[in-house]
Every structure is written in C-alpha cells, then in structure tokens.
C-alpha cells in the first residue's frame, strides 16, 4: 500500500503542475512496472488540440514506446482521477494488472469534467444515441477481417 500511495501522490503532483502549465486539464497518470515508472502523462487536450490526449492515454503511449511493446503486462496504472470511458477502454486494451486512482468521476464532475453523458451514451441503443449513428454493410464490409484471419504472419493482440 505504501508504494501505491507514493505513486499516486506523484500522479497528483503531475496533475497539479499541469494546471498552471496551460497544457490541459488537471489530470496526471503513471505506468509502473516492478516499482519503476516506465511512463508518464498529463492531460494535453487543449495544447495539442487532441481530444484523446488524456493523461492516462499519454502515459500508456509513453510506457509502450519505452518498453517497445503494445501491452503493459505486469504494470500498474496510477491516475490522479478515475479514468474516463475512453481512457478505461485504452487501459483495458493495454492489459495492465491493476489501476489505482485518487479522485472519483463525481469529483471531476464538480470541476466541470462530467463523463456521465458518455457513460449513458455507451449503454444506449445505437438508435437512441445523441450523435446519429448509422451501420451500413457494403458487400466488402468483412474483407479486412477475412484478410486478417487468413494472414499467417500476424502479431495477434
């Protein structure tokens, strides 16, 4: 538990430093493997004009680059705040062994970062989502998947 607190405090420190930097929102994240920080990230949405540049995503990108792999096996992700739906998806794709966070999504909501809309949209039927979504299936819609399945020299993930 002592290490968890230490790394979580570092993620919070990074989030606090990010506020006056002008890079983005008050969020910081770390990826730790065997007690060593292998990736760091702060929110850079507004400075990069990239809506995906959340702290957790940036930390995952940094860690994966540093270890030369797209999976974070045996890693722990520390975040200053509960990961949003996008970050949670990225975290699950990266496959760490654990997530540790400080503030909850309700705390973030009080500061103007409300993800409840996205949680509701994800669980809504496609026909009821606020952004119109259309599923079309041209004749060749499955062909990329078929090529993947048929390819012998692929790196599954």
GROMACS .gro file of N, CA and C in nm:
model
  471
    1UNK      N    1   0.082  -0.120   0.000
    1UNK     CA    2   0.000   0.000   0.000
    1UNK      C    3   0.086   0.126   0.000
    2UNK      N    4   0.204   0.116   0.062
    2UNK     CA    5   0.291   0.232   0.070
    2UNK      C    6   0.336   0.277  -0.068
    3UNK      N    7   0.371   0.181  -0.155
    3UNK     CA    8   0.410   0.215  -0.292
    3UNK      C    9   0.294   0.275  -0.369
    4UNK      N   10   0.173   0.221  -0.349
    4UNK     CA   11   0.056   0.277  -0.417
    4UNK      C   12   0.041   0.425  -0.381
    5UNK      N   13   0.053   0.457  -0.253
    5UNK     CA   14   0.038   0.596  -0.209
    5UNK      C   15   0.148   0.683  -0.270
    6UNK      N   16   0.268   0.632  -0.275
    6UNK     CA   17   0.381   0.709  -0.331
    6UNK      C   18   0.357   0.741  -0.478
    7UNK      N   19   0.319   0.643  -0.557
    7UNK     CA   20   0.299   0.666  -0.699
    7UNK      C   21   0.174   0.751  -0.725
    8UNK      N   22   0.071   0.732  -0.645
    8UNK     CA   23  -0.050   0.812  -0.660
    8UNK      C   24  -0.022   0.959  -0.628
    9UNK      N   25   0.059   0.983  -0.526
    9UNK     CA   26   0.099   1.121  -0.494
    9UNK      C   27   0.176   1.185  -0.609
   10UNK      N   28   0.256   1.106  -0.679
   10UNK     CA   29   0.330   1.158  -0.794
   10UNK      C   30   0.234   1.193  -0.907
   11UNK      N   31   0.135   1.110  -0.932
   11UNK     CA   32   0.036   1.139  -1.035
   11UNK      C   33  -0.041   1.266  -1.001
   12UNK      N   34  -0.074   1.283  -0.874
   12UNK     CA   35  -0.145   1.404  -0.830
   12UNK      C   36  -0.054   1.526  -0.843
   13UNK      N   37   0.073   1.511  -0.810
   13UNK     CA   38   0.168   1.622  -0.824
   13UNK      C   39   0.176   1.665  -0.971
   14UNK      N   40   0.183   1.568  -1.060
   14UNK     CA   41   0.188   1.599  -1.203
   14UNK      C   42   0.060   1.671  -1.248
   15UNK      N   43  -0.054   1.627  -1.198
   15UNK     CA   44  -0.181   1.691  -1.232
   15UNK      C   45  -0.184   1.836  -1.184
   16UNK      N   46  -0.136   1.858  -1.063
   16UNK     CA   47  -0.131   1.995  -1.008
   16UNK      C   48  -0.039   2.084  -1.090
   17UNK      N   49   0.076   2.033  -1.129
   17UNK     CA   50   0.170   2.111  -1.210
   17UNK      C   51   0.115   2.140  -1.349
   18UNK      N   52   0.030   2.051  -1.399
   18UNK     CA   53  -0.025   2.069  -1.532
   18UNK      C   54  -0.124   2.186  -1.539
   19UNK      N   55  -0.189   2.216  -1.429
   19UNK     CA   56  -0.290   2.323  -1.429
   19UNK      C   57  -0.230   2.457  -1.472
   20UNK      N   58  -0.127   2.509  -1.405
   20UNK     CA   59  -0.073   2.638  -1.447
   20UNK      C   60   0.011   2.632  -1.575
   21UNK      N   61   0.046   2.512  -1.621
   21UNK     CA   62   0.129   2.499  -1.741
   21UNK      C   63   0.054   2.539  -1.867
   22UNK      N   64  -0.078   2.528  -1.862
   22UNK     CA   65  -0.158   2.558  -1.980
   22UNK      C   66  -0.166   2.444  -2.080
   23UNK      N   67  -0.108   2.328  -2.046
   23UNK     CA   68  -0.111   2.214  -2.138
   23UNK      C   69  -0.249   2.152  -2.151
   24UNK      N   70  -0.323   2.150  -2.041
   24UNK     CA   71  -0.453   2.086  -2.043
   24UNK      C   72  -0.512   2.081  -1.903
   25UNK      N   73  -0.604   1.990  -1.883
   25UNK     CA   74  -0.677   1.980  -1.757
   25UNK      C   75  -0.596   1.923  -1.643
   26UNK      N   76  -0.658   1.918  -1.525
   26UNK     CA   77  -0.590   1.878  -1.402
   26UNK      C   78  -0.581   1.727  -1.382
   27UNK      N   79  -0.510   1.662  -1.474
   27UNK     CA   80  -0.500   1.517  -1.468
   27UNK      C   81  -0.357   1.471  -1.493
   28UNK      N   82  -0.313   1.371  -1.416
   28UNK     CA   83  -0.181   1.312  -1.432
   28UNK      C   84  -0.190   1.162  -1.417
   29UNK      N   85  -0.099   1.090  -1.483
   29UNK     CA   86  -0.100   0.943  -1.476
   29UNK      C   87   0.040   0.888  -1.493
   30UNK      N   88   0.062   0.771  -1.435
   30UNK     CA   89   0.189   0.700  -1.442
   30UNK      C   90   0.164   0.555  -1.477
   31UNK      N   91   0.262   0.493  -1.541
   31UNK     CA   92   0.262   0.348  -1.559
   31UNK      C   93   0.386   0.298  -1.487
   32UNK      N   94   0.366   0.202  -1.398
   32UNK     CA   95   0.474   0.150  -1.315
   32UNK      C   96   0.487  -0.001  -1.337
   33UNK      N   97   0.612  -0.043  -1.354
   33UNK     CA   98   0.640  -0.186  -1.367
   33UNK      C   99   0.755  -0.221  -1.273
   34UNK      N  100   0.733  -0.321  -1.189
   34UNK     CA  101   0.834  -0.365  -1.093
   34UNK      C  102   0.889  -0.250  -1.009
   35UNK      N  103   0.801  -0.160  -0.968
   35UNK     CA  104   0.839  -0.049  -0.883
   35UNK      C  105   0.907   0.067  -0.953
   36UNK      N  106   0.918   0.062  -1.085
   36UNK     CA  107   0.983   0.168  -1.163
   36UNK      C  108   0.880   0.237  -1.253
   37UNK      N  109   0.886   0.369  -1.261
   37UNK     CA  110   0.799   0.443  -1.351
   37UNK      C  111   0.851   0.424  -1.493
   38UNK      N  112   0.765   0.370  -1.581
   38UNK     CA  113   0.805   0.348  -1.720
   38UNK      C  114   0.730   0.439  -1.816
   39UNK      N  115   0.630   0.509  -1.764
   39UNK     CA  116   0.554   0.601  -1.849
   39UNK      C  117   0.487   0.708  -1.767
   40UNK      N  118   0.484   0.830  -1.824
   40UNK     CA  119   0.420   0.944  -1.758
   40UNK      C  120   0.331   1.014  -1.858
   41UNK      N  121   0.225   1.074  -1.806
   41UNK     CA  122   0.139   1.152  -1.893
   41UNK      C  123   0.057   1.253  -1.815
   42UNK      N  124   0.039   1.367  -1.876
   42UNK     CA  125  -0.053   1.468  -1.824
   42UNK      C  126  -0.152   1.502  -1.934
   43UNK      N  127  -0.264   1.557  -1.897
   43UNK     CA  128  -0.365   1.595  -1.994
   43UNK      C  129  -0.309   1.706  -2.084
   44UNK      N  130  -0.318   1.684  -2.215
   44UNK     CA  131  -0.268   1.782  -2.312
   44UNK      C  132  -0.372   1.813  -2.419
   45UNK      N  133  -0.498   1.796  -2.384
   45UNK     CA  134  -0.607   1.814  -2.480
   45UNK      C  135  -0.604   1.953  -2.544
   46UNK      N  136  -0.598   2.056  -2.462
   46UNK     CA  137  -0.610   2.192  -2.517
   46UNK      C  138  -0.483   2.241  -2.584
   47UNK      N  139  -0.368   2.195  -2.542
   47UNK     CA  140  -0.243   2.242  -2.602
   47UNK      C  141  -0.210   2.171  -2.732
   48UNK      N  142  -0.265   2.052  -2.751
   48UNK     CA  143  -0.237   1.975  -2.873
   48UNK      C  144  -0.359   1.969  -2.966
   49UNK      N  145  -0.471   2.024  -2.918
   49UNK     CA  146  -0.597   2.014  -2.993
   49UNK      C  147  -0.630   1.869  -3.027
   50UNK      N  148  -0.604   1.782  -2.931
   50UNK     CA  149  -0.626   1.639  -2.947
   50UNK      C  150  -0.718   1.591  -2.835
   51UNK      N  151  -0.843   1.561  -2.866
   51UNK     CA  152  -0.936   1.518  -2.762
   51UNK      C  153  -0.900   1.385  -2.697
   52UNK      N  154  -0.806   1.311  -2.755
   52UNK     CA  155  -0.764   1.184  -2.696
   52UNK      C  156  -0.639   1.199  -2.608
   53UNK      N  157  -0.587   1.319  -2.594
   53UNK     CA  158  -0.462   1.340  -2.521
   53UNK      C  159  -0.486   1.350  -2.370
   54UNK      N  160  -0.558   1.254  -2.317
   54UNK     CA  161  -0.582   1.246  -2.173
   54UNK      C  162  -0.457   1.191  -2.105
   55UNK      N  163  -0.443   1.216  -1.977
   55UNK     CA  164  -0.323   1.176  -1.903
   55UNK      C  165  -0.297   1.026  -1.913
   56UNK      N  166  -0.399   0.945  -1.896
   56UNK     CA  167  -0.380   0.800  -1.900
   56UNK      C  168  -0.334   0.754  -2.038
   57UNK      N  169  -0.395   0.808  -2.143
   57UNK     CA  170  -0.358   0.772  -2.279
   57UNK      C  171  -0.214   0.814  -2.306
   58UNK      N  172  -0.176   0.934  -2.262
   58UNK     CA  173  -0.040   0.982  -2.283
   58UNK      C  174   0.061   0.894  -2.207
   59UNK      N  175   0.024   0.852  -2.085
   59UNK     CA  176   0.113   0.766  -2.006
   59UNK      C  177   0.127   0.628  -2.071
   60UNK      N  178   0.017   0.576  -2.124
   60UNK     CA  179   0.022   0.446  -2.194
   60UNK      C  180   0.110   0.457  -2.316
   61UNK      N  181   0.094   0.562  -2.394
   61UNK     CA  182   0.177   0.582  -2.514
   61UNK      C  183   0.324   0.589  -2.477
   62UNK      N  184   0.354   0.665  -2.373
   62UNK     CA  185   0.493   0.681  -2.328
   62UNK      C  186   0.551   0.547  -2.281
   63UNK      N  187   0.476   0.475  -2.201
   63UNK     CA  188   0.524   0.347  -2.148
   63UNK      C  189   0.545   0.246  -2.261
   64UNK      N  190   0.451   0.235  -2.352
   64UNK     CA  191   0.463   0.139  -2.461
   64UNK      C  192   0.583   0.170  -2.549
   65UNK      N  193   0.605   0.299  -2.573
   65UNK     CA  194   0.723   0.340  -2.651
   65UNK      C  195   0.850   0.301  -2.576
   66UNK      N  196   0.851   0.325  -2.445
   66UNK     CA  197   0.972   0.299  -2.365
   66UNK      C  198   1.005   0.151  -2.352
   67UNK      N  199   0.904   0.065  -2.351
   67UNK     CA  200   0.931  -0.079  -2.337
   67UNK      C  201   0.927  -0.153  -2.470
   68UNK      N  202   0.885  -0.085  -2.576
   68UNK     CA  203   0.880  -0.148  -2.708
   68UNK      C  204   0.775  -0.256  -2.721
   69UNK      N  205   0.660  -0.233  -2.658
   69UNK     CA  206   0.552  -0.332  -2.664
   69UNK      C  207   0.419  -0.258  -2.656
   70UNK      N  208   0.313  -0.319  -2.709
   70UNK     CA  209   0.182  -0.257  -2.705
   70UNK      C  210   0.098  -0.307  -2.587
   71UNK      N  211   0.153  -0.395  -2.509
   71UNK     CA  212   0.084  -0.443  -2.390
   71UNK      C  213   0.164  -0.409  -2.265
   72UNK      N  214   0.093  -0.376  -2.161
   72UNK     CA  215   0.156  -0.337  -2.035
   72UNK      C  216   0.136  -0.446  -1.930
   73UNK      N  217   0.173  -0.568  -1.967
   73UNK     CA  218   0.162  -0.680  -1.874
   73UNK      C  219   0.242  -0.652  -1.747
   74UNK      N  220   0.189  -0.691  -1.635
   74UNK     CA  221   0.253  -0.675  -1.505
   74UNK      C  222   0.275  -0.529  -1.466
   75UNK      N  223   0.203  -0.437  -1.527
   75UNK     CA  224   0.215  -0.295  -1.494
   75UNK      C  225   0.093  -0.249  -1.413
   76UNK      N  226   0.114  -0.139  -1.342
   76UNK     CA  227   0.006  -0.073  -1.268
   76UNK      C  228  -0.006   0.068  -1.322
   77UNK      N  229  -0.130   0.110  -1.350
   77UNK     CA  230  -0.154   0.247  -1.393
   77UNK      C  231  -0.207   0.325  -1.273
   78UNK      N  232  -0.140   0.435  -1.244
   78UNK     CA  233  -0.180   0.526  -1.137
   78UNK      C  234  -0.233   0.653  -1.201
   79UNK      N  235  -0.352   0.694  -1.160
   79UNK     CA  236  -0.414   0.812  -1.218
   79UNK      C  237  -0.465   0.904  -1.107
   80UNK      N  238  -0.449   1.032  -1.129
   80UNK     CA  239  -0.494   1.129  -1.029
   80UNK      C  240  -0.646   1.130  -1.017
   81UNK      N  241  -0.713   1.077  -1.120
   81UNK     CA  242  -0.860   1.072  -1.119
   81UNK      C  243  -0.907   0.943  -1.185
   82UNK      N  244  -1.025   0.901  -1.151
   82UNK     CA  245  -1.085   0.782  -1.211
   82UNK      C  246  -1.085   0.796  -1.363
   83UNK      N  247  -1.037   0.698  -1.435
   83UNK     CA  248  -1.031   0.708  -1.581
   83UNK      C  249  -1.169   0.725  -1.644
   84UNK      N  250  -1.176   0.811  -1.746
   84UNK     CA  251  -1.299   0.831  -1.821
   84UNK      C  252  -1.325   0.707  -1.907
   85UNK      N  253  -1.440   0.700  -1.973
   85UNK     CA  254  -1.467   0.581  -2.056
   85UNK      C  255  -1.363   0.556  -2.165
   86UNK      N  256  -1.314   0.662  -2.231
   86UNK     CA  257  -1.213   0.644  -2.335
   86UNK      C  258  -1.085   0.587  -2.275
   87UNK      N  259  -1.040   0.647  -2.165
   87UNK     CA  260  -0.916   0.601  -2.102
   87UNK      C  261  -0.931   0.460  -2.047
   88UNK      N  262  -1.046   0.430  -1.992
   88UNK     CA  263  -1.069   0.295  -1.942
   88UNK      C  264  -1.059   0.193  -2.055
   89UNK      N  265  -1.114   0.228  -2.172
   89UNK     CA  266  -1.101   0.140  -2.287
   89UNK      C  267  -0.955   0.121  -2.326
   90UNK      N  268  -0.879   0.230  -2.330
   90UNK     CA  269  -0.736   0.222  -2.365
   90UNK      C  270  -0.661   0.138  -2.262
   91UNK      N  271  -0.696   0.154  -2.136
   91UNK     CA  272  -0.630   0.078  -2.030
   91UNK      C  273  -0.658  -0.071  -2.048
   92UNK      N  274  -0.782  -0.106  -2.074
   92UNK     CA  275  -0.814  -0.247  -2.093
   92UNK      C  276  -0.741  -0.305  -2.214
   93UNK      N  277  -0.728  -0.226  -2.324
   93UNK     CA  278  -0.654  -0.274  -2.440
   93UNK      C  279  -0.507  -0.294  -2.406
   94UNK      N  280  -0.452  -0.211  -2.318
   94UNK     CA  281  -0.310  -0.222  -2.280
   94UNK      C  282  -0.285  -0.338  -2.184
   95UNK      N  283  -0.387  -0.384  -2.116
   95UNK     CA  284  -0.382  -0.501  -2.029
   95UNK      C  285  -0.286  -0.492  -1.909
   96UNK      N  286  -0.294  -0.384  -1.833
   96UNK     CA  287  -0.214  -0.381  -1.711
   96UNK      C  288  -0.276  -0.474  -1.608
   97UNK      N  289  -0.204  -0.497  -1.500
   97UNK     CA  290  -0.258  -0.587  -1.397
   97UNK      C  291  -0.346  -0.513  -1.297
   98UNK      N  292  -0.337  -0.378  -1.294
   98UNK     CA  293  -0.412  -0.305  -1.193
   98UNK      C  294  -0.422  -0.158  -1.229
   99UNK      N  295  -0.529  -0.094  -1.179
   99UNK     CA  296  -0.548   0.051  -1.190
   99UNK      C  297  -0.566   0.104  -1.048
  100UNK      N  298  -0.497   0.212  -1.017
  100UNK     CA  299  -0.512   0.278  -0.887
  100UNK      C  300  -0.540   0.426  -0.917
  101UNK      N  301  -0.648   0.480  -0.861
  101UNK     CA  302  -0.680   0.621  -0.886
  101UNK      C  303  -0.720   0.691  -0.758
  102UNK      N  304  -0.716   0.824  -0.761
  102UNK     CA  305  -0.748   0.905  -0.643
  102UNK      C  306  -0.891   0.960  -0.653
  103UNK      N  307  -0.909   1.073  -0.717
  103UNK     CA  308  -1.042   1.135  -0.726
  103UNK      C  309  -1.136   1.046  -0.807
  104UNK      N  310  -1.263   1.052  -0.772
  104UNK     CA  311  -1.365   0.975  -0.844
  104UNK      C  312  -1.426   1.061  -0.954
  105UNK      N  313  -1.499   0.996  -1.045
  105UNK     CA  314  -1.559   1.072  -1.155
  105UNK      C  315  -1.657   1.177  -1.104
  106UNK      N  316  -1.717   1.156  -0.989
  106UNK     CA  317  -1.807   1.256  -0.932
  106UNK      C  318  -1.729   1.380  -0.885
  107UNK      N  319  -1.606   1.359  -0.840
  107UNK     CA  320  -1.520   1.473  -0.802
  107UNK      C  321  -1.485   1.555  -0.927
  108UNK      N  322  -1.450   1.485  -1.035
  108UNK     CA  323  -1.417   1.553  -1.160
  108UNK      C  324  -1.537   1.631  -1.212
  109UNK      N  325  -1.654   1.574  -1.196
  109UNK     CA  326  -1.776   1.639  -1.241
  109UNK      C  327  -1.796   1.774  -1.172
  110UNK      N  328  -1.762   1.781  -1.044
  110UNK     CA  329  -1.774   1.907  -0.970
  110UNK      C  330  -1.685   2.016  -1.029
  111UNK      N  331  -1.576   1.976  -1.094
  111UNK     CA  332  -1.482   2.072  -1.153
  111UNK      C  333  -1.512   2.098  -1.301
  112UNK      N  334  -1.623   2.041  -1.351
  112UNK     CA  335  -1.662   2.065  -1.489
  112UNK      C  336  -1.624   1.954  -1.586
  113UNK      N  337  -1.572   1.844  -1.537
  113UNK     CA  338  -1.534   1.730  -1.621
  113UNK      C  339  -1.633   1.617  -1.598
  114UNK      N  340  -1.750   1.628  -1.660
  114UNK     CA  341  -1.859   1.535  -1.636
  114UNK      C  342  -1.867   1.430  -1.747
  115UNK      N  343  -1.836   1.306  -1.713
  115UNK     CA  344  -1.838   1.196  -1.809
  115UNK      C  345  -1.969   1.117  -1.807
  116UNK      N  346  -2.063   1.157  -1.722
  116UNK     CA  347  -2.186   1.079  -1.708
  116UNK      C  348  -2.262   1.071  -1.841
  117UNK      N  349  -2.255   1.176  -1.921
  117UNK     CA  350  -2.319   1.178  -2.052
  117UNK      C  351  -2.263   1.065  -2.139
  118UNK      N  352  -2.131   1.046  -2.138
  118UNK     CA  353  -2.070   0.943  -2.221
  118UNK      C  354  -2.107   0.804  -2.170
  119UNK      N  355  -2.105   0.785  -2.039
  119UNK     CA  356  -2.146   0.655  -1.983
  119UNK      C  357  -2.288   0.620  -2.029
  120UNK      N  358  -2.378   0.717  -2.027
  120UNK     CA  359  -2.516   0.692  -2.070
  120UNK      C  360  -2.522   0.660  -2.219
  121UNK      N  361  -2.446   0.733  -2.300
  121UNK     CA  362  -2.447   0.712  -2.444
  121UNK      C  363  -2.394   0.573  -2.481
  122UNK      N  364  -2.291   0.528  -2.412
  122UNK     CA  365  -2.233   0.397  -2.442
  122UNK      C  366  -2.335   0.286  -2.419
  123UNK      N  367  -2.414   0.299  -2.315
  123UNK     CA  368  -2.510   0.194  -2.284
  123UNK      C  369  -2.643   0.209  -2.361
  124UNK      N  370  -2.663   0.321  -2.428
  124UNK     CA  371  -2.787   0.342  -2.503
  124UNK      C  372  -2.785   0.263  -2.633
  125UNK      N  373  -2.901   0.218  -2.677
  125UNK     CA  374  -2.908   0.154  -2.809
  125UNK      C  375  -2.861   0.253  -2.917
  126UNK      N  376  -2.801   0.203  -3.023
  126UNK     CA  377  -2.747   0.290  -3.128
  126UNK      C  378  -2.853   0.388  -3.177
  127UNK      N  379  -2.974   0.343  -3.193
  127UNK     CA  380  -3.081   0.427  -3.247
  127UNK      C  381  -3.120   0.541  -3.153
  128UNK      N  382  -3.079   0.535  -3.027
  128UNK     CA  383  -3.117   0.637  -2.930
  128UNK      C  384  -3.001   0.728  -2.889
  129UNK      N  385  -2.887   0.714  -2.952
  129UNK     CA  386  -2.772   0.797  -2.916
  129UNK      C  387  -2.788   0.938  -2.970
  130UNK      N  388  -2.728   1.035  -2.900
  130UNK     CA  389  -2.739   1.176  -2.936
  130UNK      C  390  -2.666   1.209  -3.066
  131UNK      N  391  -2.554   1.142  -3.094
  131UNK     CA  392  -2.486   1.159  -3.221
  131UNK      C  393  -2.541   1.052  -3.315
  132UNK      N  394  -2.610   1.094  -3.421
  132UNK     CA  395  -2.668   0.993  -3.511
  132UNK      C  396  -2.561   0.895  -3.559
  133UNK      N  397  -2.594   0.767  -3.551
  133UNK     CA  398  -2.502   0.660  -3.587
  133UNK      C  399  -2.573   0.566  -3.684
  134UNK      N  400  -2.506   0.537  -3.794
  134UNK     CA  401  -2.564   0.453  -3.897
  134UNK      C  402  -2.472   0.335  -3.924
  135UNK      N  403  -2.526   0.215  -3.926
  135UNK     CA  404  -2.449   0.094  -3.954
  135UNK      C  405  -2.485   0.046  -4.094
  136UNK      N  406  -2.391   0.061  -4.188
  136UNK     CA  407  -2.410   0.015  -4.325
  136UNK      C  408  -2.314  -0.100  -4.352
  137UNK      N  409  -2.355  -0.194  -4.433
  137UNK     CA  410  -2.271  -0.309  -4.465
  137UNK      C  411  -2.261  -0.329  -4.615
  138UNK      N  412  -2.166  -0.259  -4.680
  138UNK     CA  413  -2.146  -0.285  -4.823
  138UNK      C  414  -2.097  -0.428  -4.844
  139UNK      N  415  -2.097  -0.472  -4.967
  139UNK     CA  416  -2.060  -0.611  -4.999
  139UNK      C  417  -1.926  -0.653  -4.939
  140UNK      N  418  -1.830  -0.563  -4.934
  140UNK     CA  419  -1.696  -0.599  -4.888
  140UNK      C  420  -1.668  -0.561  -4.742
  141UNK      N  421  -1.771  -0.539  -4.663
  141UNK     CA  422  -1.752  -0.490  -4.526
  141UNK      C  423  -1.667  -0.583  -4.440
  142UNK      N  424  -1.671  -0.712  -4.464
  142UNK     CA  425  -1.599  -0.808  -4.381
  142UNK      C  426  -1.459  -0.839  -4.436
  143UNK      N  427  -1.426  -0.790  -4.554
  143UNK     CA  428  -1.300  -0.829  -4.620
  143UNK      C  429  -1.174  -0.795  -4.538
  144UNK      N  430  -1.165  -0.681  -4.467
  144UNK     CA  431  -1.045  -0.660  -4.385
  144UNK      C  432  -1.026  -0.767  -4.278
  145UNK      N  433  -1.136  -0.808  -4.217
  145UNK     CA  434  -1.127  -0.912  -4.116
  145UNK      C  435  -1.088  -1.047  -4.176
  146UNK      N  436  -1.141  -1.075  -4.293
  146UNK     CA  437  -1.107  -1.201  -4.360
  146UNK      C  438  -0.959  -1.204  -4.395
  147UNK      N  439  -0.905  -1.091  -4.444
  147UNK     CA  440  -0.762  -1.084  -4.473
  147UNK      C  441  -0.680  -1.110  -4.347
  148UNK      N  442  -0.723  -1.051  -4.236
  148UNK     CA  443  -0.653  -1.068  -4.107
  148UNK      C  444  -0.656  -1.215  -4.066
  149UNK      N  445  -0.774  -1.276  -4.073
  149UNK     CA  446  -0.787  -1.415  -4.031
  149UNK      C  447  -0.704  -1.509  -4.118
  150UNK      N  448  -0.690  -1.476  -4.246
  150UNK     CA  449  -0.617  -1.560  -4.339
  150UNK      C  450  -0.466  -1.539  -4.332
  151UNK      N  451  -0.422  -1.427  -4.276
  151UNK     CA  452  -0.280  -1.394  -4.275
  151UNK      C  453  -0.205  -1.483  -4.174
  152UNK      N  454  -0.099  -1.547  -4.219
  152UNK     CA  455  -0.025  -1.637  -4.133
  152UNK      C  456   0.074  -1.562  -4.042
  153UNK      N  457   0.140  -1.463  -4.093
  153UNK     CA  458   0.243  -1.391  -4.019
  153UNK      C  459   0.186  -1.265  -3.954
  154UNK      N  460   0.099  -1.282  -3.857
  154UNK     CA  461   0.042  -1.167  -3.788
  154UNK      C  462   0.079  -1.172  -3.641
  155UNK      N  463   0.073  -1.058  -3.578
  155UNK     CA  464   0.101  -1.049  -3.435
  155UNK      C  465  -0.031  -1.022  -3.363
  156UNK      N  466  -0.095  -1.128  -3.318
  156UNK     CA  467  -0.227  -1.111  -3.254
  156UNK      C  468  -0.220  -1.024  -3.129
  157UNK      N  469  -0.327  -0.960  -3.105
  157UNK     CA  470  -0.344  -0.884  -2.981
  157UNK      C  471  -0.487  -0.890  -2.943
   0.00000   0.00000   0.00000
